[in-house]
């Protein structure tokens, strides 16, 4: 019992995975396909080889050169770019595990592309159909007309097979080489070739291609079909392929086998059986030359009419081709039993798994145009039609319920809804009807509060209220009042049509003809998301919430937006003015057969319990699996830097990690880059940063070029990374480092030298100015000293003039009075004698009158000189008292002692020869002497000396008189 339970438990775990795997496997004719040819940029339509290298690029070999595809555009390489090719005609491409690529050409040329560098290999003797690098590091060549040869590095080719055409080579796990040739299949061991004969199960005939499966099994295909190598025998893969000429083989990630044929297109052998895709189903040609499955699981088919790609697009479509009654779908209804009901303009279908069932009228009649669908609590499906009113499905047949003849206001039924009381609300073109469980029918028009009578949408909110959408607004039914309360759109919204509703807690979202309206049922707050916030369209039909996204249908495709951002924009309209809505718009390029989603009927889009979302469109019903999109966004996304242009000129990139050296003055740098996704290349987002300029990522959105201008000389690193829309940034950044060289005046050494020179010059200027200022200061100081000295001299001169006689240069009366005043009291206090004498030149007036005043002045000078000589001997002080009078000051002498000196002077003057002044000229003098012994002040002393002089004059002159009083 335990084992049974465990088995059932494991079965439950495995079954959904198997179902999911089955769900991802589309019929061959229902893959989304695209074609590229010479009008798309290819150099030639014959696609001889198509491969994907480790870096993510798709490479295509044609007869007119090599093309590299990045998802957006083809870059062409011809003989002029590829070293070692004598002709642009290319036959095969062989990618290696190290990321390099071997390219072989029509004239035997072989080139090896490794890390951006082309290196020429030695030319082969004929066209190279295939190159194989074996585990022992030897190069094997499949040659057209020259068989099979191998070469060591830089050695001559050594033939193993000759005189035949070899098409393909493969090495098995035991090191055995298998060769497909025009003569059949050869097995090569130890460089010895052995032809495989029909005894092993392989018929005679050319073998065009070989393939080693994921399980290590050899698959061969050629002129008569395809075989597996099992237990040393070849077994036909499928009898339906017997006799079909097969040129290429591929095993995909689901282990399905793909076969490209010479003239019958492509076959796929999978759990769905053997399917065929040919030119009638969209292939550009039936001759298949190459096959590839890329890392995103898309299938690439190389034909002689271009490249064709098959992929499981984000959206898949159900159309009349897959069993629907019609392509113009108006409504979709996911049922509780897991099926999906599809209403189109020509009938009703039920899809369960991969089977489509048509639901017809119980009574035969014209096909119904279905506008609306609803499921009741018992799982029964109700139908609203365009011309036949309300109908119901019973036991797989459609039966009429109500029409204009028995209770409906119109036969055009665009919306159906069962409320919580299981009352059926029927929205028509002329009003709203409610059918109660007891069969009672009530009618609602504008008189009961509807804003309009053209009903196009019905919904229940979180509180159980019924909402009706019309062509002039929306309304909510009030159960108490039994009528609708209009919810008018504010005038500034400029919205009228309410095409669809989505209830979310206390919110009711409305898809309108001016955007998405959010209404809070509790508070009454209303806001709109429109073009002003970044919505690319005005008219929205239906909203479906899944995970953290809102999916919105429109006439231009399906919009995916993040719920959080929508609410942020509506909650903060002022602060969000500078923010734009981020969205993804899916259309024909994503698998939709028509970007025109339909509205005006309900439900026009719906969420299925398996996680898919279904949309009614003008060409079938489109379905998307959001989880598949999220997984697609997790696929490794290589980022490549393709080119660098400096001032408009292409600059080679460094693939060896070395820095790119750019010349001085490089002013405009343009970086071209790509994200190597081939599913959604136009929607990839990019971020860049330039280390050395800015260290933060800058969003470039879908731009694949970034420019920088006027960068300063220095070292920079440009980094770019790519991301899928709405996906996390992968660790796929690519970078290149470049150095902009400097002019000599921009170099650091020059700047340092210039700085040092400026410092030295500044210092020299400083020192010079300092020297100059010091010199000026010194000159000023000297000048000040000189001026001070001059002033002092001038002051001294003035002082001298003030105290000296100008004629004799002897002290004048002022000086003598000062001496006498300064010394008299001192001598008196010390009881020391102090004598003075007043001298007068006798009869001086006669000299002036008899000889002249000049002679008189000369006589005064001679007398002054003789007096001065006397003062030098006995330390007496001499002064000119005025005119012809002189005073003598004798310290420490009494009058008698002073009189002795005066007597000597009298005699000396009287005897002095004045003949040199004037002939017959003689001079005598008279002295009056007094001392301090008998006086108490110097004025009295002067008076006594003056009296003594007076006595000398009275006594005949030429004598000395002493005052003895």
Short mmCIF file of C-alpha atoms in Angstrom, two decimals, residues 432-855:
data_model
loop_
_atom_site.label_atom_id
_atom_site.label_comp_id
_atom_site.label_asym_id
_atom_site.label_seq_id
_atom_site.Cartn_x
_atom_site.Cartn_y
_atom_site.Cartn_z
CA UNK A 432 -29.41 45.97 -19.00
CA UNK A 433 -31.58 43.01 -18.06
CA UNK A 434 -31.49 40.98 -14.83
CA UNK A 435 -32.80 37.45 -14.79
CA UNK A 436 -33.46 36.19 -11.26
CA UNK A 437 -33.25 32.48 -10.36
CA UNK A 438 -37.06 32.28 -10.42
CA UNK A 439 -37.10 33.53 -13.99
CA UNK A 440 -38.21 37.09 -13.23
CA UNK A 441 -36.69 39.58 -15.63
CA UNK A 442 -36.06 43.22 -14.71
CA UNK A 443 -34.97 45.96 -17.06
CA UNK A 444 -32.54 48.81 -16.27
CA UNK A 445 -32.12 51.89 -18.40
CA UNK A 446 -31.07 55.48 -17.88
CA UNK A 447 -34.26 55.94 -15.86
CA UNK A 448 -32.84 53.58 -13.20
CA UNK A 449 -29.52 55.44 -13.04
CA UNK A 450 -27.51 54.00 -15.90
CA UNK A 451 -25.36 56.67 -17.59
CA UNK A 452 -26.08 55.06 -20.95
CA UNK A 453 -27.97 52.08 -22.36
CA UNK A 454 -25.20 50.62 -24.57
CA UNK A 455 -23.77 48.03 -22.14
CA UNK A 456 -20.32 46.71 -23.00
CA UNK A 457 -18.94 45.44 -19.67
CA UNK A 458 -20.18 43.90 -16.38
CA UNK A 459 -18.24 43.02 -13.23
CA UNK A 460 -18.50 42.35 -9.48
CA UNK A 461 -16.38 44.37 -7.08
CA UNK A 462 -14.87 43.15 -3.80
CA UNK A 463 -18.02 44.14 -1.89
CA UNK A 464 -20.37 42.25 -4.19
CA UNK A 465 -21.62 45.29 -6.08
CA UNK A 466 -22.47 45.00 -9.77
CA UNK A 467 -20.71 47.40 -12.10
CA UNK A 468 -21.87 48.23 -15.61
CA UNK A 469 -19.69 49.84 -18.28
CA UNK A 470 -21.31 51.85 -21.04
CA UNK A 471 -20.35 54.12 -23.88
CA UNK A 472 -20.78 57.18 -21.65
CA UNK A 473 -19.35 56.08 -18.31
CA UNK A 474 -19.86 53.48 -15.57
CA UNK A 475 -22.37 52.85 -12.81
CA UNK A 476 -22.62 50.73 -9.64
CA UNK A 477 -25.83 48.94 -8.66
CA UNK A 478 -27.24 49.79 -5.20
CA UNK A 479 -29.17 46.77 -3.88
CA UNK A 480 -31.06 48.85 -1.30
CA UNK A 481 -32.35 51.42 -3.76
CA UNK A 482 -32.69 48.89 -6.53
CA UNK A 483 -31.05 51.19 -9.04
CA UNK A 484 -27.67 52.19 -10.36
CA UNK A 485 -25.57 55.07 -9.06
CA UNK A 486 -23.61 56.71 -11.86
CA UNK A 487 -19.85 56.98 -11.43
CA UNK A 488 -19.07 59.78 -13.81
CA UNK A 489 -15.51 60.25 -15.03
CA UNK A 490 -14.07 63.70 -14.17
CA UNK A 491 -14.13 66.08 -17.13
CA UNK A 492 -10.36 66.36 -17.19
CA UNK A 493 -10.14 62.60 -17.85
CA UNK A 494 -12.02 63.08 -21.12
CA UNK A 495 -13.02 59.40 -20.87
CA UNK A 496 -16.35 57.93 -21.96
CA UNK A 497 -16.20 54.22 -22.79
CA UNK A 498 -15.74 51.75 -19.93
CA UNK A 499 -14.64 48.66 -21.86
CA UNK A 500 -13.62 46.39 -18.99
CA UNK A 501 -13.34 46.03 -15.21
CA UNK A 502 -10.95 44.40 -12.75
CA UNK A 503 -11.81 44.26 -9.02
CA UNK A 504 -8.91 44.32 -6.56
CA UNK A 505 -9.76 44.58 -2.84
CA UNK A 506 -11.33 48.03 -2.33
CA UNK A 507 -10.37 49.15 -5.83
CA UNK A 508 -12.17 48.91 -9.13
CA UNK A 509 -9.95 49.29 -12.17
CA UNK A 510 -11.60 50.38 -15.42
CA UNK A 511 -10.19 50.12 -18.94
CA UNK A 512 -11.42 53.15 -20.84
CA UNK A 513 -10.94 55.01 -24.08
CA UNK A 514 -8.52 57.43 -22.34
CA UNK A 515 -6.47 55.06 -20.25
CA UNK A 516 -6.71 53.06 -17.04
CA UNK A 517 -8.96 54.45 -14.30
CA UNK A 518 -8.56 53.48 -10.63
CA UNK A 519 -11.59 54.01 -8.35
CA UNK A 520 -11.52 53.50 -4.58
CA UNK A 521 -14.93 52.09 -3.65
CA UNK A 522 -14.58 53.09 0.03
CA UNK A 523 -13.16 56.63 -0.26
CA UNK A 524 -14.45 57.59 -3.69
CA UNK A 525 -10.98 58.67 -4.86
CA UNK A 526 -10.47 58.38 -8.59
CA UNK A 527 -7.34 58.66 -10.74
CA UNK A 528 -6.36 57.91 -14.33
CA UNK A 529 -3.22 56.53 -15.96
CA UNK A 530 -2.98 57.94 -19.47
CA UNK A 531 -0.63 59.33 -22.03
CA UNK A 532 0.51 62.03 -19.62
CA UNK A 533 2.06 59.33 -17.44
CA UNK A 534 3.62 57.55 -20.42
CA UNK A 535 0.89 55.19 -21.61
CA UNK A 536 1.51 54.70 -25.36
CA UNK A 537 -2.19 54.32 -26.28
CA UNK A 538 -5.48 55.92 -25.28
CA UNK A 539 -7.87 53.03 -25.66
CA UNK A 540 -7.64 50.00 -23.37
CA UNK A 541 -10.05 47.07 -23.51
CA UNK A 542 -9.32 44.69 -20.68
CA UNK A 543 -7.05 44.39 -17.65
CA UNK A 544 -5.71 41.07 -16.35
CA UNK A 545 -3.53 40.92 -13.24
CA UNK A 546 -0.84 38.26 -12.96
CA UNK A 547 1.87 38.27 -10.34
CA UNK A 548 3.27 41.79 -10.00
CA UNK A 549 2.11 42.84 -13.49
CA UNK A 550 -0.96 44.25 -15.18
CA UNK A 551 -1.64 43.01 -18.71
CA UNK A 552 -3.68 45.44 -20.81
CA UNK A 553 -5.18 44.73 -24.21
CA UNK A 554 -5.35 47.45 -26.86
CA UNK A 555 -5.59 48.00 -30.60
CA UNK A 556 -1.81 48.23 -30.80
CA UNK A 557 -0.92 45.10 -28.90
CA UNK A 558 -0.66 43.86 -25.34
CA UNK A 559 0.87 46.09 -22.69
CA UNK A 560 2.64 44.76 -19.61
CA UNK A 561 3.15 47.22 -16.75
CA UNK A 562 4.23 46.81 -13.13
CA UNK A 563 1.41 47.22 -10.61
CA UNK A 564 3.67 48.94 -8.11
CA UNK A 565 4.73 51.65 -10.55
CA UNK A 566 1.16 52.24 -11.71
CA UNK A 567 0.03 52.80 -8.10
CA UNK A 568 3.02 55.04 -7.39
CA UNK A 569 2.21 57.23 -10.38
CA UNK A 570 -1.45 57.48 -9.37
CA UNK A 571 -0.74 58.01 -5.64
CA UNK A 572 1.72 60.86 -6.22
CA UNK A 573 0.69 62.70 -9.39
CA UNK A 574 2.73 65.82 -8.55
CA UNK A 575 5.99 64.13 -7.57
CA UNK A 576 5.62 61.67 -10.45
CA UNK A 577 5.39 64.27 -13.21
CA UNK A 578 9.01 63.73 -14.16
CA UNK A 579 8.65 59.93 -14.07
CA UNK A 580 7.46 57.95 -17.05
CA UNK A 581 5.61 54.69 -17.09
CA UNK A 582 7.84 51.73 -17.90
CA UNK A 583 6.06 49.19 -20.09
CA UNK A 584 6.50 46.38 -22.58
CA UNK A 585 4.35 46.40 -25.71
CA UNK A 586 3.94 42.99 -27.36
CA UNK A 587 2.74 42.74 -30.96
CA UNK A 588 3.24 40.72 -34.15
CA UNK A 589 6.98 40.48 -33.52
CA UNK A 590 6.25 38.49 -30.36
CA UNK A 591 4.02 35.82 -31.83
CA UNK A 592 0.71 37.63 -32.10
CA UNK A 593 -0.80 37.19 -35.52
CA UNK A 594 -2.50 40.55 -35.07
CA UNK A 595 -1.67 43.34 -32.65
CA UNK A 596 -5.32 44.38 -32.72
CA UNK A 597 -6.93 43.06 -29.57
CA UNK A 598 -10.73 43.20 -29.56
CA UNK A 599 -12.91 45.00 -27.01
CA UNK A 600 -16.51 46.04 -26.53
CA UNK A 601 -17.46 42.50 -25.47
CA UNK A 602 -16.76 40.54 -22.29
CA UNK A 603 -14.53 38.97 -21.28
CA UNK A 604 -12.11 40.12 -23.98
CA UNK A 605 -9.13 38.80 -22.01
CA UNK A 606 -8.84 36.41 -19.08
CA UNK A 607 -6.44 34.58 -16.77
CA UNK A 608 -6.33 30.77 -16.96
CA UNK A 609 -5.66 28.55 -13.99
CA UNK A 610 -2.51 27.15 -15.63
CA UNK A 611 -0.91 30.63 -15.44
CA UNK A 612 -1.55 31.66 -19.03
CA UNK A 613 -3.43 34.77 -20.18
CA UNK A 614 -5.76 34.69 -23.18
CA UNK A 615 -6.60 37.65 -25.41
CA UNK A 616 -9.28 37.97 -28.09
CA UNK A 617 -7.76 39.48 -31.25
CA UNK A 618 -8.66 40.18 -34.84
CA UNK A 619 -6.67 37.11 -35.91
CA UNK A 620 -7.35 34.32 -33.49
CA UNK A 621 -6.91 34.13 -29.78
CA UNK A 622 -3.42 34.95 -28.47
CA UNK A 623 -2.09 33.39 -25.31
CA UNK A 624 0.96 34.25 -23.28
CA UNK A 625 2.64 32.37 -20.44
CA UNK A 626 4.21 35.08 -18.25
CA UNK A 627 6.32 32.51 -16.44
CA UNK A 628 7.84 31.53 -19.78
CA UNK A 629 8.78 35.16 -20.31
CA UNK A 630 10.45 35.26 -16.92
CA UNK A 631 12.40 32.12 -17.76
CA UNK A 632 13.39 33.59 -21.11
CA UNK A 633 14.74 36.60 -19.23
CA UNK A 634 16.96 34.24 -17.24
CA UNK A 635 18.70 32.84 -20.32
CA UNK A 636 22.32 33.86 -20.46
CA UNK A 637 22.56 37.09 -22.41
CA UNK A 638 26.02 37.79 -23.86
CA UNK A 639 27.06 41.42 -24.22
CA UNK A 640 29.57 42.43 -26.87
CA UNK A 641 31.32 45.66 -27.79
CA UNK A 642 31.33 45.62 -31.56
CA UNK A 643 33.16 48.75 -32.59
CA UNK A 644 34.81 51.96 -31.49
CA UNK A 645 34.83 55.08 -33.63
CA UNK A 646 37.20 57.92 -32.80
CA UNK A 647 36.29 61.21 -34.47
CA UNK A 648 34.28 59.28 -37.05
CA UNK A 649 37.01 56.75 -37.89
CA UNK A 650 36.86 53.07 -36.94
CA UNK A 651 39.49 52.03 -34.40
CA UNK A 652 40.49 48.35 -33.99
CA UNK A 653 39.43 46.79 -30.70
CA UNK A 654 41.94 45.01 -28.49
CA UNK A 655 40.85 41.40 -27.90
CA UNK A 656 43.96 40.45 -25.96
CA UNK A 657 43.19 42.61 -22.95
CA UNK A 658 45.67 45.30 -23.90
CA UNK A 659 44.86 48.98 -23.67
CA UNK A 660 43.78 50.82 -26.81
CA UNK A 661 46.07 53.78 -27.36
CA UNK A 662 44.33 56.80 -28.86
CA UNK A 663 46.16 59.84 -30.28
CA UNK A 664 46.24 63.22 -28.57
CA UNK A 665 43.28 65.43 -29.36
CA UNK A 666 40.76 62.56 -29.74
CA UNK A 667 37.55 64.44 -29.04
CA UNK A 668 34.55 62.22 -29.97
CA UNK A 669 34.36 58.53 -29.05
CA UNK A 670 31.44 56.35 -30.17
CA UNK A 671 30.96 52.85 -28.75
CA UNK A 672 28.68 50.40 -30.56
CA UNK A 673 27.53 47.36 -28.62
CA UNK A 674 24.87 44.66 -28.66
CA UNK A 675 23.16 42.10 -26.51
CA UNK A 676 23.16 38.79 -28.35
CA UNK A 677 19.55 37.82 -27.85
CA UNK A 678 17.70 36.79 -30.99
CA UNK A 679 14.27 36.45 -29.36
CA UNK A 680 13.71 40.09 -28.38
CA UNK A 681 16.73 42.08 -29.62
CA UNK A 682 14.75 45.30 -30.09
CA UNK A 683 13.64 45.27 -26.43
CA UNK A 684 16.97 44.70 -24.74
CA UNK A 685 18.01 47.36 -22.26
CA UNK A 686 21.57 48.59 -21.80
CA UNK A 687 23.56 50.32 -19.08
CA UNK A 688 27.00 51.84 -19.47
CA UNK A 689 29.63 53.54 -17.38
CA UNK A 690 33.05 55.01 -18.09
CA UNK A 691 35.52 54.49 -15.28
CA UNK A 692 37.75 57.50 -15.01
CA UNK A 693 34.81 59.73 -15.95
CA UNK A 694 31.85 58.42 -13.97
CA UNK A 695 31.56 55.36 -11.73
CA UNK A 696 27.77 54.87 -11.83
CA UNK A 697 25.64 52.97 -14.33
CA UNK A 698 23.78 55.13 -16.84
CA UNK A 699 20.55 53.76 -18.32
CA UNK A 700 20.63 53.78 -22.13
CA UNK A 701 17.27 51.97 -22.63
CA UNK A 702 17.34 50.40 -26.12
CA UNK A 703 20.16 52.56 -27.49
CA UNK A 704 23.08 50.51 -28.81
CA UNK A 705 25.50 53.42 -29.14
CA UNK A 706 27.09 55.68 -26.54
CA UNK A 707 29.21 58.73 -27.30
CA UNK A 708 31.61 60.76 -25.21
CA UNK A 709 33.09 64.07 -26.27
CA UNK A 710 36.03 66.19 -25.13
CA UNK A 711 37.42 63.67 -22.65
CA UNK A 712 40.58 64.79 -20.92
CA UNK A 713 43.78 62.82 -21.64
CA UNK A 714 44.06 59.79 -19.41
CA UNK A 715 43.10 56.15 -18.93
CA UNK A 716 39.45 55.07 -19.12
CA UNK A 717 37.50 51.83 -19.02
CA UNK A 718 34.20 51.62 -20.90
CA UNK A 719 31.78 49.01 -19.50
CA UNK A 720 28.41 47.95 -20.91
CA UNK A 721 25.88 45.36 -19.86
CA UNK A 722 22.62 44.13 -21.37
CA UNK A 723 19.39 43.04 -19.75
CA UNK A 724 16.10 41.53 -20.81
CA UNK A 725 13.01 43.75 -20.41
CA UNK A 726 11.61 43.53 -16.87
CA UNK A 727 14.48 41.23 -15.95
CA UNK A 728 17.36 41.49 -13.53
CA UNK A 729 20.72 42.70 -14.79
CA UNK A 730 22.97 39.75 -15.46
CA UNK A 731 26.66 39.52 -14.73
CA UNK A 732 27.44 39.90 -18.42
CA UNK A 733 29.28 43.19 -18.64
CA UNK A 734 31.99 43.69 -21.22
CA UNK A 735 34.70 46.31 -21.06
CA UNK A 736 37.55 47.83 -23.02
CA UNK A 737 40.27 50.07 -21.66
CA UNK A 738 41.69 52.91 -23.67
CA UNK A 739 44.22 55.65 -23.12
CA UNK A 740 43.91 59.09 -24.67
CA UNK A 741 47.44 60.33 -25.13
CA UNK A 742 48.45 63.84 -24.21
CA UNK A 743 50.08 66.61 -26.15
CA UNK A 744 53.40 67.48 -24.55
CA UNK A 745 51.79 70.43 -22.84
CA UNK A 746 49.10 68.11 -21.42
CA UNK A 747 51.54 65.61 -19.91
CA UNK A 748 52.02 65.43 -16.18
CA UNK A 749 55.77 65.83 -16.46
CA UNK A 750 55.29 69.01 -18.47
CA UNK A 751 52.74 70.27 -16.00
CA UNK A 752 55.10 69.43 -13.12
CA UNK A 753 57.97 71.17 -14.87
CA UNK A 754 55.72 74.10 -15.69
CA UNK A 755 54.58 74.20 -12.11
CA UNK A 756 58.15 74.05 -10.85
CA UNK A 757 59.15 76.75 -13.32
CA UNK A 758 56.28 78.90 -12.13
CA UNK A 759 57.29 78.23 -8.54
CA UNK A 760 60.91 79.13 -9.30
CA UNK A 761 59.83 82.19 -11.27
CA UNK A 762 57.49 83.21 -8.49
CA UNK A 763 60.24 82.64 -5.97
CA UNK A 764 62.68 84.62 -8.12
CA UNK A 765 60.16 87.43 -8.48
CA UNK A 766 59.59 87.27 -4.76
CA UNK A 767 63.30 87.37 -4.04
CA UNK A 768 63.78 90.17 -6.55
CA UNK A 769 60.97 92.18 -5.09
CA UNK A 770 62.25 91.38 -1.62
CA UNK A 771 65.75 92.54 -2.70
CA UNK A 772 64.22 95.57 -4.36
CA UNK A 773 62.19 96.39 -1.27
CA UNK A 774 65.22 95.81 0.95
CA UNK A 775 67.27 98.01 -1.32
CA UNK A 776 64.60 100.67 -1.18
CA UNK A 777 64.39 100.14 2.55
CA UNK A 778 68.17 100.48 2.85
CA UNK A 779 68.16 103.56 0.67
CA UNK A 780 65.29 104.94 2.68
CA UNK A 781 67.10 104.07 5.90
CA UNK A 782 70.29 105.72 4.67
CA UNK A 783 68.27 108.64 3.46
CA UNK A 784 66.53 108.86 6.80
CA UNK A 785 69.88 108.60 8.58
CA UNK A 786 71.35 111.22 6.30
CA UNK A 787 68.31 113.39 6.65
CA UNK A 788 68.38 112.85 10.39
CA UNK A 789 72.06 113.67 10.38
CA UNK A 790 71.43 116.67 8.21
CA UNK A 791 68.62 117.69 10.44
CA UNK A 792 70.82 117.15 13.45
CA UNK A 793 73.57 119.13 11.82
CA UNK A 794 71.04 121.73 10.90
CA UNK A 795 69.72 121.66 14.44
CA UNK A 796 73.26 121.79 15.74
CA UNK A 797 73.98 124.63 13.40
CA UNK A 798 70.87 126.40 14.53
CA UNK A 799 71.83 125.67 18.12
CA UNK A 800 75.38 126.80 17.41
CA UNK A 801 74.08 129.91 15.74
CA UNK A 802 71.87 130.52 18.71
CA UNK A 803 74.80 130.30 21.15
CA UNK A 804 77.72 131.48 19.07
CA UNK A 805 78.80 134.64 17.47
CA UNK A 806 78.59 134.50 13.75
CA UNK A 807 81.70 136.63 13.13
CA UNK A 808 84.14 135.10 15.59
CA UNK A 809 82.51 131.75 16.14
CA UNK A 810 82.93 132.36 19.88
CA UNK A 811 80.09 131.68 22.28
CA UNK A 812 77.76 134.65 22.41
CA UNK A 813 76.27 136.49 25.32
CA UNK A 814 73.40 133.95 25.58
CA UNK A 815 75.88 131.08 25.95
CA UNK A 816 77.94 133.05 28.46
CA UNK A 817 74.83 133.90 30.52
CA UNK A 818 73.89 130.23 30.51
CA UNK A 819 77.33 129.15 31.67
CA UNK A 820 77.29 131.72 34.41
CA UNK A 821 73.76 130.83 35.51
CA UNK A 822 74.47 127.07 35.41
CA UNK A 823 77.74 127.29 37.39
CA UNK A 824 77.36 130.20 39.77
CA UNK A 825 75.20 128.41 42.35
CA UNK A 826 77.39 125.29 42.20
CA UNK A 827 80.56 127.26 42.91
CA UNK A 828 78.84 129.17 45.69
CA UNK A 829 77.59 125.98 47.35
CA UNK A 830 81.05 124.46 47.13
CA UNK A 831 82.65 127.76 48.30
CA UNK A 832 84.85 127.80 45.24
CA UNK A 833 86.00 131.02 43.63
CA UNK A 834 84.56 132.04 40.27
CA UNK A 835 85.85 135.10 38.42
CA UNK A 836 84.67 136.81 35.29
CA UNK A 837 86.14 139.58 33.18
CA UNK A 838 84.55 141.93 30.70
CA UNK A 839 86.89 143.14 27.98
CA UNK A 840 86.34 146.05 25.66
CA UNK A 841 88.48 147.09 22.63
CA UNK A 842 89.62 150.58 23.21
CA UNK A 843 88.47 153.27 20.84
CA UNK A 844 86.97 150.74 18.47
CA UNK A 845 84.76 153.32 16.82
CA UNK A 846 87.89 155.09 15.55
CA UNK A 847 88.92 151.86 13.83
CA UNK A 848 85.59 151.54 12.09
CA UNK A 849 85.55 155.16 11.21
CA UNK A 850 89.25 155.38 10.35
CA UNK A 851 89.72 152.12 8.45
CA UNK A 852 86.29 150.67 7.82
CA UNK A 853 83.90 148.28 9.39
CA UNK A 854 85.52 145.41 7.52
CA UNK A 855 88.83 146.23 9.18
#
